[in-house]
mmCIF file of C-alpha atoms in Angstrom:
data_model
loop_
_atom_site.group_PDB
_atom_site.id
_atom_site.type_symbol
_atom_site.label_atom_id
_atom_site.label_comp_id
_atom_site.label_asym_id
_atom_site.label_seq_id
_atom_site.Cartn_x
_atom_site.Cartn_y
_atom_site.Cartn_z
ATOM 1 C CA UNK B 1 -32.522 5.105 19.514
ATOM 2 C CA UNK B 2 -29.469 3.511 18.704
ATOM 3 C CA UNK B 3 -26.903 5.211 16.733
ATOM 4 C CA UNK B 4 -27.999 8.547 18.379
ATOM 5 C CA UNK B 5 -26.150 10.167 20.929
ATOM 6 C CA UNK B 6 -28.766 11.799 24.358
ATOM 7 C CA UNK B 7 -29.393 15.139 23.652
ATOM 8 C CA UNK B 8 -26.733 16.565 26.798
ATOM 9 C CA UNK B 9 -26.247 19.941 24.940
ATOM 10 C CA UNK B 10 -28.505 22.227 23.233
ATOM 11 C CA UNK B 11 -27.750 23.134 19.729
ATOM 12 C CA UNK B 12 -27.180 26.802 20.878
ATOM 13 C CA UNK B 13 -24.127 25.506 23.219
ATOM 14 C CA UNK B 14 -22.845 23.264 20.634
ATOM 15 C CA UNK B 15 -22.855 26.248 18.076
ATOM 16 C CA UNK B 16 -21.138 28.451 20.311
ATOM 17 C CA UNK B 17 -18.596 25.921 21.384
ATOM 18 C CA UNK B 18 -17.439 25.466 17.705
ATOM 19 C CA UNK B 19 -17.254 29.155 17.382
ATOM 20 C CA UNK B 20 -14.717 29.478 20.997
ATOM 21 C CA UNK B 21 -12.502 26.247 19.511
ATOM 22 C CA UNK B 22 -9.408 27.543 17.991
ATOM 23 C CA UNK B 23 -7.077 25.332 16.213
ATOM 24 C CA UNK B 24 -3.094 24.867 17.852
ATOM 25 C CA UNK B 25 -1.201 25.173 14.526
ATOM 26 C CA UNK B 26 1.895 24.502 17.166
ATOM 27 C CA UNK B 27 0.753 20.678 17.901
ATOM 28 C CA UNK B 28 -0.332 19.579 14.599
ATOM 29 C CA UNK B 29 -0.510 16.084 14.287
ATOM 30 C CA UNK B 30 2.331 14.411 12.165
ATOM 31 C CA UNK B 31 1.230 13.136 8.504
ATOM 32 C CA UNK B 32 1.657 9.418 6.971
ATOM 33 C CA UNK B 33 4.817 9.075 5.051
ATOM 34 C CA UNK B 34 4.530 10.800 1.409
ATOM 35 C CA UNK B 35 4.588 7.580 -0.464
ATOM 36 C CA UNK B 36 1.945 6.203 1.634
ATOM 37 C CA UNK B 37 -0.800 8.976 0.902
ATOM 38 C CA UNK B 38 -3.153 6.568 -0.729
ATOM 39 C CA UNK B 39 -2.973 3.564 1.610
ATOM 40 C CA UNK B 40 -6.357 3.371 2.588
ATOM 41 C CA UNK B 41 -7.860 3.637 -1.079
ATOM 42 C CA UNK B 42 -4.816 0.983 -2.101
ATOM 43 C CA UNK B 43 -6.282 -1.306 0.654
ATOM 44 C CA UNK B 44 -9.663 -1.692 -1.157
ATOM 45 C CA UNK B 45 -8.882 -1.242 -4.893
ATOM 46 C CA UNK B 46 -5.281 -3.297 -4.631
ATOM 47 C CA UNK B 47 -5.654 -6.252 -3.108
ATOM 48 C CA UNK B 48 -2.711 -9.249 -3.693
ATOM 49 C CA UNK B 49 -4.393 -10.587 -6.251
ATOM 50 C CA UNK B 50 -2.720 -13.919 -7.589
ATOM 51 C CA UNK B 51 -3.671 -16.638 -9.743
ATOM 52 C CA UNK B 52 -3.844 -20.760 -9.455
ATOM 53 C CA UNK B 53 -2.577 -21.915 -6.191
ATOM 54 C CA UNK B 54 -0.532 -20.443 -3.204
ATOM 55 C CA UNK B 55 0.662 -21.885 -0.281
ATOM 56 C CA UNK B 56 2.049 -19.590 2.598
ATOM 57 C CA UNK B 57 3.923 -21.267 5.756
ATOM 58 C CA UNK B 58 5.289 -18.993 8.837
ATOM 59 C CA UNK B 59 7.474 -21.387 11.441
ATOM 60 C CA UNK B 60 8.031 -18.716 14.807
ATOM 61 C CA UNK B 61 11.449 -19.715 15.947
ATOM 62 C CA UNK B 62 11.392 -17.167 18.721
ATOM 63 C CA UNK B 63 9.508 -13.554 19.639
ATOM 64 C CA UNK B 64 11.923 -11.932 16.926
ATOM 65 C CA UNK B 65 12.796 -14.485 14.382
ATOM 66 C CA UNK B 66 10.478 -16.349 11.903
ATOM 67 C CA UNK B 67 11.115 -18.541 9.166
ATOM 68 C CA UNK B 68 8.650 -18.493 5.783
ATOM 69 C CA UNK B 69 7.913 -20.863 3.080
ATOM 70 C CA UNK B 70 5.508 -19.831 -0.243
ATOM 71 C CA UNK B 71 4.827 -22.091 -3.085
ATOM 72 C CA UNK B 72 2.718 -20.844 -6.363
ATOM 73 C CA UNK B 73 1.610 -22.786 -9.113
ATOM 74 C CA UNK B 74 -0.199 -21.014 -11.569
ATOM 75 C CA UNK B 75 0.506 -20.000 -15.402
ATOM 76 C CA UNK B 76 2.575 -16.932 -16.214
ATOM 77 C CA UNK B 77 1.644 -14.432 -18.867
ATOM 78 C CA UNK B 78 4.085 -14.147 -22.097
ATOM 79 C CA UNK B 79 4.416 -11.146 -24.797
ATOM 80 C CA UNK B 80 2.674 -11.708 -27.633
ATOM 81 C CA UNK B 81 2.940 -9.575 -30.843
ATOM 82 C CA UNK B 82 -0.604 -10.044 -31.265
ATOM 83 C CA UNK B 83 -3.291 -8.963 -28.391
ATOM 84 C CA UNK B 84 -4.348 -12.455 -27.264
ATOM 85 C CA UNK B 85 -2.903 -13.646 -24.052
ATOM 86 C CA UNK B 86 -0.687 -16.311 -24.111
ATOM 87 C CA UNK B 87 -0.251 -18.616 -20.862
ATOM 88 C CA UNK B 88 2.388 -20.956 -19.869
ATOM 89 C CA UNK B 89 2.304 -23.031 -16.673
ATOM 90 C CA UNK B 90 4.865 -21.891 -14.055
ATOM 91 C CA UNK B 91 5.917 -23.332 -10.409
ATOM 92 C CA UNK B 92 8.153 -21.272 -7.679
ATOM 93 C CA UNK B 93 9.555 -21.697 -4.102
ATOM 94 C CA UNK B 94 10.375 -18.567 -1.918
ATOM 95 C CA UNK B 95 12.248 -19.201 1.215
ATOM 96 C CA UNK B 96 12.228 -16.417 3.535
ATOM 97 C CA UNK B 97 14.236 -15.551 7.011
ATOM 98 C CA UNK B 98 12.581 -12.482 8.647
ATOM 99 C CA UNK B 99 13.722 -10.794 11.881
ATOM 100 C CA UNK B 100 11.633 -7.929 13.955
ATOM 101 C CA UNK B 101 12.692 -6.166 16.654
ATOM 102 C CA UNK B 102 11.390 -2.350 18.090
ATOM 103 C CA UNK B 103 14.551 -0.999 16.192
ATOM 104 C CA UNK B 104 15.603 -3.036 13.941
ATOM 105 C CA UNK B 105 13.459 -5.040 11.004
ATOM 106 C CA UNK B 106 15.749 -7.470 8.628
ATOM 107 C CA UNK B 107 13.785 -9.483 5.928
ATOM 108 C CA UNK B 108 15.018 -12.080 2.820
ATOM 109 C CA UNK B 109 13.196 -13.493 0.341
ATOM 110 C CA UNK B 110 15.218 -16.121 -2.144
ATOM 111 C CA UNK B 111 13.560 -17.744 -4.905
ATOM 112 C CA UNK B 112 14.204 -21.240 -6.917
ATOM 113 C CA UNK B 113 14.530 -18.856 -10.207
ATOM 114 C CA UNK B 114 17.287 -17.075 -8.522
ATOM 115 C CA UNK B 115 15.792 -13.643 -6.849
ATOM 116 C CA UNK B 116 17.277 -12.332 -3.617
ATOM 117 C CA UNK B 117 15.247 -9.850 -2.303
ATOM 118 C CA UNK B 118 16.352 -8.375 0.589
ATOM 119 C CA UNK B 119 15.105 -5.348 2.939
ATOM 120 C CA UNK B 120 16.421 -3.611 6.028
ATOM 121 C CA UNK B 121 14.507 -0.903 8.535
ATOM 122 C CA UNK B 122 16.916 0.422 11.212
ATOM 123 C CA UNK B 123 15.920 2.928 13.597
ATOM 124 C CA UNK B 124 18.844 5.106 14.553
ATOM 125 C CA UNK B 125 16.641 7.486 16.980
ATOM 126 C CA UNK B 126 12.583 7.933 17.659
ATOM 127 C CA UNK B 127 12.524 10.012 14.488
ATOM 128 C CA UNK B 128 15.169 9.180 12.182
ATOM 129 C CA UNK B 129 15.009 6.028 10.131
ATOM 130 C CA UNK B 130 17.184 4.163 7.188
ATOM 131 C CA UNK B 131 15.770 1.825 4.966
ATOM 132 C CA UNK B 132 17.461 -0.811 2.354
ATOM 133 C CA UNK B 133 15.975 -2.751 -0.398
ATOM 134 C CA UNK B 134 17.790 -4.636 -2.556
ATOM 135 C CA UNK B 135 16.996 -7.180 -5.792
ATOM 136 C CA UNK B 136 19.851 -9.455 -6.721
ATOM 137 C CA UNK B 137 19.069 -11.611 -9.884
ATOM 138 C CA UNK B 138 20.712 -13.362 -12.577
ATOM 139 C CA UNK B 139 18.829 -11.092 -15.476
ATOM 140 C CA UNK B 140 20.777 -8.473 -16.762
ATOM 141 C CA UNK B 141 20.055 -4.797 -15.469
ATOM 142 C CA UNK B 142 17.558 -6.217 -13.436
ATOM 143 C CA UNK B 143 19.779 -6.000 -9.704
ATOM 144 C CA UNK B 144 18.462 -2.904 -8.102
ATOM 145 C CA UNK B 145 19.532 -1.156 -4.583
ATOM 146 C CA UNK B 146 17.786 1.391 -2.996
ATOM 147 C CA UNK B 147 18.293 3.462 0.211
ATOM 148 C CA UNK B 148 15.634 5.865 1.922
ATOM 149 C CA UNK B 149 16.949 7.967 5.368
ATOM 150 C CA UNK B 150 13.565 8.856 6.826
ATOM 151 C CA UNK B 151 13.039 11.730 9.324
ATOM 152 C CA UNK B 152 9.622 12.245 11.205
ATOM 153 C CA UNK B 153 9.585 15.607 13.135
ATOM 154 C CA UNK B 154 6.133 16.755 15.263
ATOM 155 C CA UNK B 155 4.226 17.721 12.144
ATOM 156 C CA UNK B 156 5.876 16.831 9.115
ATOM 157 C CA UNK B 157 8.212 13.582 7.025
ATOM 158 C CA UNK B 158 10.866 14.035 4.010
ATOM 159 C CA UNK B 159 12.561 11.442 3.220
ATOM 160 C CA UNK B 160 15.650 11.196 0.819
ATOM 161 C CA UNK B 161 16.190 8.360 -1.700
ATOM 162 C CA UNK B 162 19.054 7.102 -3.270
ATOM 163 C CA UNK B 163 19.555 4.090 -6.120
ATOM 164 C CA UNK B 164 21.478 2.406 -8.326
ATOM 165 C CA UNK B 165 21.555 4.058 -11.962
ATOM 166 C CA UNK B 166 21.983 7.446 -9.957
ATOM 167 C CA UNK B 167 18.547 7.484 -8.658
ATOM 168 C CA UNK B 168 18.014 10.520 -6.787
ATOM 169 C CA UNK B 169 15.030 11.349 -4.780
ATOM 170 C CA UNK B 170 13.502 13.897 -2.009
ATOM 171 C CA UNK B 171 10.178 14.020 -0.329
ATOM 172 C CA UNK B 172 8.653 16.408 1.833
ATOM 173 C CA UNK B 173 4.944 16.186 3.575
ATOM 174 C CA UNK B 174 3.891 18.337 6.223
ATOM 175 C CA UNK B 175 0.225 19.116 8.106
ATOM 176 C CA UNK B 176 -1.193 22.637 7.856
ATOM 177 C CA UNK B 177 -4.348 22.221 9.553
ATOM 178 C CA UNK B 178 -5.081 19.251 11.761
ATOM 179 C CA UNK B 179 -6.786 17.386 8.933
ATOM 180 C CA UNK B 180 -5.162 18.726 5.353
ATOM 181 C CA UNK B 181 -1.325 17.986 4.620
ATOM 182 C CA UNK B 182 0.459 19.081 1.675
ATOM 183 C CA UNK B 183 3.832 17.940 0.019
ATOM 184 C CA UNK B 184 5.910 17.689 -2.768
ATOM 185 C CA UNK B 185 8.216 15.537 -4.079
ATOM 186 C CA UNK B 186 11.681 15.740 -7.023
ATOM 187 C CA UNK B 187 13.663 12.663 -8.738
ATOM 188 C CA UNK B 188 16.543 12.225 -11.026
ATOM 189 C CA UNK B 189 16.826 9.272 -12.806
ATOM 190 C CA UNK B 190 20.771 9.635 -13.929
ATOM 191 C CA UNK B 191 21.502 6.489 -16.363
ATOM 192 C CA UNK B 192 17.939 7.616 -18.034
ATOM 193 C CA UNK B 193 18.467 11.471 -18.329
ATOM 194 C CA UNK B 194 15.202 12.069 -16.508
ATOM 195 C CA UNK B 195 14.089 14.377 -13.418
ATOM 196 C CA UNK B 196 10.615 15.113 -12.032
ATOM 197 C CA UNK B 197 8.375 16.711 -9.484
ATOM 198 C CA UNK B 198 5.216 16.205 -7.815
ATOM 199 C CA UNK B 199 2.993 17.639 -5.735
ATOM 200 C CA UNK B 200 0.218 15.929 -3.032
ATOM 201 C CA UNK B 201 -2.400 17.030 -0.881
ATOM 202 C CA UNK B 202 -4.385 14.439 1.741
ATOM 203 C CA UNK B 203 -7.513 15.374 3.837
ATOM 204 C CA UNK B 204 -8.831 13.261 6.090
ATOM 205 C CA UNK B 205 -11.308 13.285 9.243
ATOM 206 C CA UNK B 206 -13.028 10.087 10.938
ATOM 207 C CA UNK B 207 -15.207 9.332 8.210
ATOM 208 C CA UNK B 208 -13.553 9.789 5.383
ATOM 209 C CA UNK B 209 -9.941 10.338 3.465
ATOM 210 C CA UNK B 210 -9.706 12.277 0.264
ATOM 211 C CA UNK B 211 -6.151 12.347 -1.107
ATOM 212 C CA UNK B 212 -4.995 13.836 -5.192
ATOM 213 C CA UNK B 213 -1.313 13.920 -6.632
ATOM 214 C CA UNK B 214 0.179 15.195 -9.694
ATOM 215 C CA UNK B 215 3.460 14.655 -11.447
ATOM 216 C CA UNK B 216 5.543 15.737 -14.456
ATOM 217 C CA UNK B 217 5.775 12.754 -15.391
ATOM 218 C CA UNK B 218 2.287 12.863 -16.764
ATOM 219 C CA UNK B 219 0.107 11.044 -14.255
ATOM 220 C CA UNK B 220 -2.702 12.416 -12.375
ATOM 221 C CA UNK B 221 -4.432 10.324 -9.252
ATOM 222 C CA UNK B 222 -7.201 11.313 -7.323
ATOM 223 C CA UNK B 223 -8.750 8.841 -4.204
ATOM 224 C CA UNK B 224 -11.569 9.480 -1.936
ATOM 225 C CA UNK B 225 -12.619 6.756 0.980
ATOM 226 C CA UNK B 226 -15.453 6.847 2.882
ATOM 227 C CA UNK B 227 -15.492 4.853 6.458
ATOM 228 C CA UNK B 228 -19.028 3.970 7.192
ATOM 229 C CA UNK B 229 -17.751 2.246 9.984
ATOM 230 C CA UNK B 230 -14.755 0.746 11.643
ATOM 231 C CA UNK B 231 -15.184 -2.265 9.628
ATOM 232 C CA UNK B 232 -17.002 -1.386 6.273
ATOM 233 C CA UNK B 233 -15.320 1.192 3.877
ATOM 234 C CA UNK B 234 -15.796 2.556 0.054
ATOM 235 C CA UNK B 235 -12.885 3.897 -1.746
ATOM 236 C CA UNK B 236 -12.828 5.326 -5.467
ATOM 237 C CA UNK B 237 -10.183 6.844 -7.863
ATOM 238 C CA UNK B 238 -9.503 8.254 -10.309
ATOM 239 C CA UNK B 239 -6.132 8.229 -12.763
ATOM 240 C CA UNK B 240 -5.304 10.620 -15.232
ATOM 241 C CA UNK B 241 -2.338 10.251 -17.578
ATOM 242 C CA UNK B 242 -2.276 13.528 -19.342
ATOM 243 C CA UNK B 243 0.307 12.850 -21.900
ATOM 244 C CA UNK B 244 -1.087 9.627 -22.864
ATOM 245 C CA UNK B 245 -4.504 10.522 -22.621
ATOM 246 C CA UNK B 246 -5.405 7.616 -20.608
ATOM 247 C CA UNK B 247 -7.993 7.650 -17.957
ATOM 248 C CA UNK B 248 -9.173 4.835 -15.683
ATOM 249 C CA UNK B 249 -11.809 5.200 -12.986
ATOM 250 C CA UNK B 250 -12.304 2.404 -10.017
ATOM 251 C CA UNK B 251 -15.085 1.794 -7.399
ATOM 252 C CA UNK B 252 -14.040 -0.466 -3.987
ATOM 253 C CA UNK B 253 -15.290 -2.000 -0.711
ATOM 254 C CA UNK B 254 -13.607 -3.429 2.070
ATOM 255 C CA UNK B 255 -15.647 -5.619 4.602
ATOM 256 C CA UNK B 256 -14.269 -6.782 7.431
ATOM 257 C CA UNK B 257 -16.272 -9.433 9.275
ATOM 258 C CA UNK B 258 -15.098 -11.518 12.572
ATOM 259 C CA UNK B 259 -13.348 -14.027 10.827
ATOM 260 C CA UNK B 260 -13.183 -12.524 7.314
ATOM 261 C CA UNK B 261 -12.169 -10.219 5.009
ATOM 262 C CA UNK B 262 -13.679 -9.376 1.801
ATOM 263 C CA UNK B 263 -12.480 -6.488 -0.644
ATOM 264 C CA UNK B 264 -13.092 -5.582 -4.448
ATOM 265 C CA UNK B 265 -13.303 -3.832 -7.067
ATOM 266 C CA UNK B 266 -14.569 -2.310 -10.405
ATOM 267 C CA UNK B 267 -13.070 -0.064 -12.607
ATOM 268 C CA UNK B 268 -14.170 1.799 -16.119
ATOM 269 C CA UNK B 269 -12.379 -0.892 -18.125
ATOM 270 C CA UNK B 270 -14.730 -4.187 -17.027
ATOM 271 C CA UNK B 271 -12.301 -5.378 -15.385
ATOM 272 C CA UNK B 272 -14.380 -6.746 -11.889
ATOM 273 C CA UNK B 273 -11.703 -8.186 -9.027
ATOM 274 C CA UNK B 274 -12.251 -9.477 -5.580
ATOM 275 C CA UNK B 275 -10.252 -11.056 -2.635
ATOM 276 C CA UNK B 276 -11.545 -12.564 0.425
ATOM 277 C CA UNK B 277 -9.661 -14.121 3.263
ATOM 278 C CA UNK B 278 -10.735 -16.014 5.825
ATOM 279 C CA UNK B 279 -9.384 -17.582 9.177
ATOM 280 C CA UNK B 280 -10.551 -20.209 10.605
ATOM 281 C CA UNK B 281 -10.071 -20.836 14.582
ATOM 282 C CA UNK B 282 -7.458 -23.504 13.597
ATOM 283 C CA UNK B 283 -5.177 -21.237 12.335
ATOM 284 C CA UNK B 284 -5.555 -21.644 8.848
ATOM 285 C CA UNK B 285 -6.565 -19.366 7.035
ATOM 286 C CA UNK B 286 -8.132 -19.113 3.152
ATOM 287 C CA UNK B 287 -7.723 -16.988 0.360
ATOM 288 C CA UNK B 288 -9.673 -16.837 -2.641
ATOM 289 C CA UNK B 289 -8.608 -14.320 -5.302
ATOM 290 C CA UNK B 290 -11.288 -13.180 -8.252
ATOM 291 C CA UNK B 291 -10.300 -10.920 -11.397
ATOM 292 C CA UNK B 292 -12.089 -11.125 -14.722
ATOM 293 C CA UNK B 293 -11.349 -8.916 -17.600
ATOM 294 C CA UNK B 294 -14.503 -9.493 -20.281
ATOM 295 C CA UNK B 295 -13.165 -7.044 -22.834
ATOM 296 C CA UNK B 296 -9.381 -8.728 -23.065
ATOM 297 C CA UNK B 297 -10.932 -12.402 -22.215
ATOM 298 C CA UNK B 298 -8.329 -12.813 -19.246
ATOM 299 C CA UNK B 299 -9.734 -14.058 -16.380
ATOM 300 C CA UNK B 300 -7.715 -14.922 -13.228
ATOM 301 C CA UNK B 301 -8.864 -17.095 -10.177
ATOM 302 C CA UNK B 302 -6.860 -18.337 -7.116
ATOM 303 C CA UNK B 303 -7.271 -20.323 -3.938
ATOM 304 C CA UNK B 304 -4.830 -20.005 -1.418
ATOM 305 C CA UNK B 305 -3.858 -21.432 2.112
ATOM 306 C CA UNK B 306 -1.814 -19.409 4.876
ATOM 307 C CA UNK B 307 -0.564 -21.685 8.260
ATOM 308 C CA UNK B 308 1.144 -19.881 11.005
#
């Protein structure tokens, strides 16, 4: 039957086998960054959803240097004292200049409304990193710079963060069996008088990845994905904001098919979302994007085309 592997081994031989395995706590595996904990439940439950229309052009100059072109037209949300949503109709041009190399990753986003948005990724050795992300913008207190040195040794990351307004950060994440890592986390925020910690744990096998962190700050988030296959997943989470009281539960999928990609979600407020892309053998390729909100009567739909 497929699905079923021949019966080589006899469950007595299995059995035993488990029993003789012992586990090399010398040549753990090393763990994903601590920021990045969640990826796999973010890839189902947060898609790029967008609204109205988006048009994405990539021009390949070389094998290292691209040039890219997005337009969006779509309506923007306002503040309102009231609770209905208010909508005006927007329009915006980003012009990017992106180049990728094994060591070295430079990209630059400008926009017609006067963002710069710029990012760096430098590789000084195999396992020692700098990043640099930086928003320049007319607004005021709205420029922000941020540096991160990253170090990866055989079984564990930290990182160390530093930002404008005295933003001070330090991670640390490290494997203690081959399939549970646990880390922790501190911040100062200087110009707002604030500090923090946080802890993480992340367990994961071929089927599935459970992953729960906890902060001072008051937020509790708990995500658990299960793989059916290589190309059809479930995620769900959970988020907790003890000092608010606020709780919000979500439900996911992510489908891939051969030329698609469908993801979505649902989550204890109504709110429903989904996002689908497709690619054609042209080289196009669509994007819908779904999100309605029934209890707020928002509801948010975009079509999208990618070239390149």
């Amino acid at each position: 039957m497929d699905g079923f592997p021949p019966p080589i081994y006899t469950a007595q031989v299995d059995a035993k086998t488990k029993l003789d395995e012992k586990v090399d706590y010398s040549n753990l595996p090393c763990p994903v960054v601590y920021e990045e904990i969640h990826r796999e439940a973010h890839m189902a439950l947060k898609p790029d959803l967008f609204e109205g229309f988006r048009l994405d052009y990539n021009k390949l100059l070389n094998q290292k240097f691209f040039l890219s072109h997005s337009v969006l037209m779509g309506p923007a949300e306002v503040q309102s004292p009231s609770s209905e949503i208010i909508k005006i109709p927007t329009a915006n041009y980003e012009f990017g200049a992106n180049y990728v190399d094994p060591k070295l990753w430079l990209f630059g986003r400008i926009t017609t409304d006067g963002r710069l948005n710029a990012r760096v990724k430098y590789d000084l050795t195999d396992n020692f990193s700098i990043k640099a992300n930086a928003l320049l913008t007319d607004e005021q207190d709205k420029s922000q710079g941020h540096f991160t040195f990253d170090y990866k040794g055989s079984d564990y990351r930290t990182q160390l963060q530093l930002g404008n307004n005295s933003l001070y950060g330090a991670n640390y994440i490290q494997h203690v069996t081959p399939h549970l890592s646990l880390g922790a986390e501190a911040f100062w925020l200087g110009q707002q008088l604030m500090s923090g910690v946080g802890y993480a744990a992340r367990y994961e096998t071929d089927k599935m990845v459970a992953s729960g962190q906890i902060a001072s700050t008051g937020l509790a988030v708990m995500n658990y994905v299960h793989k059916v296959s290589e190309k059809v997943s479930f995620a769900t989470d959970f988020i907790y904001n003890f000092l608010s009281r606020d709780v919000t539960a979500s439900v996911g999928y992510d489908f891939i098919f051969r030329q698609s990609r469908l993801r979505g979600k649902i989550d204890s407020k109504g709110v429903a979302a989904a996002y689908l892309e497709e690619q054609l053998p042209s080289g196009l390729r669509f994007l819908l994007s779904a999100e309605v909100d029934h209890v707020r009567k928002d509801y948010k739909f975009g079509f999208g085309v990618n070239i390149g």
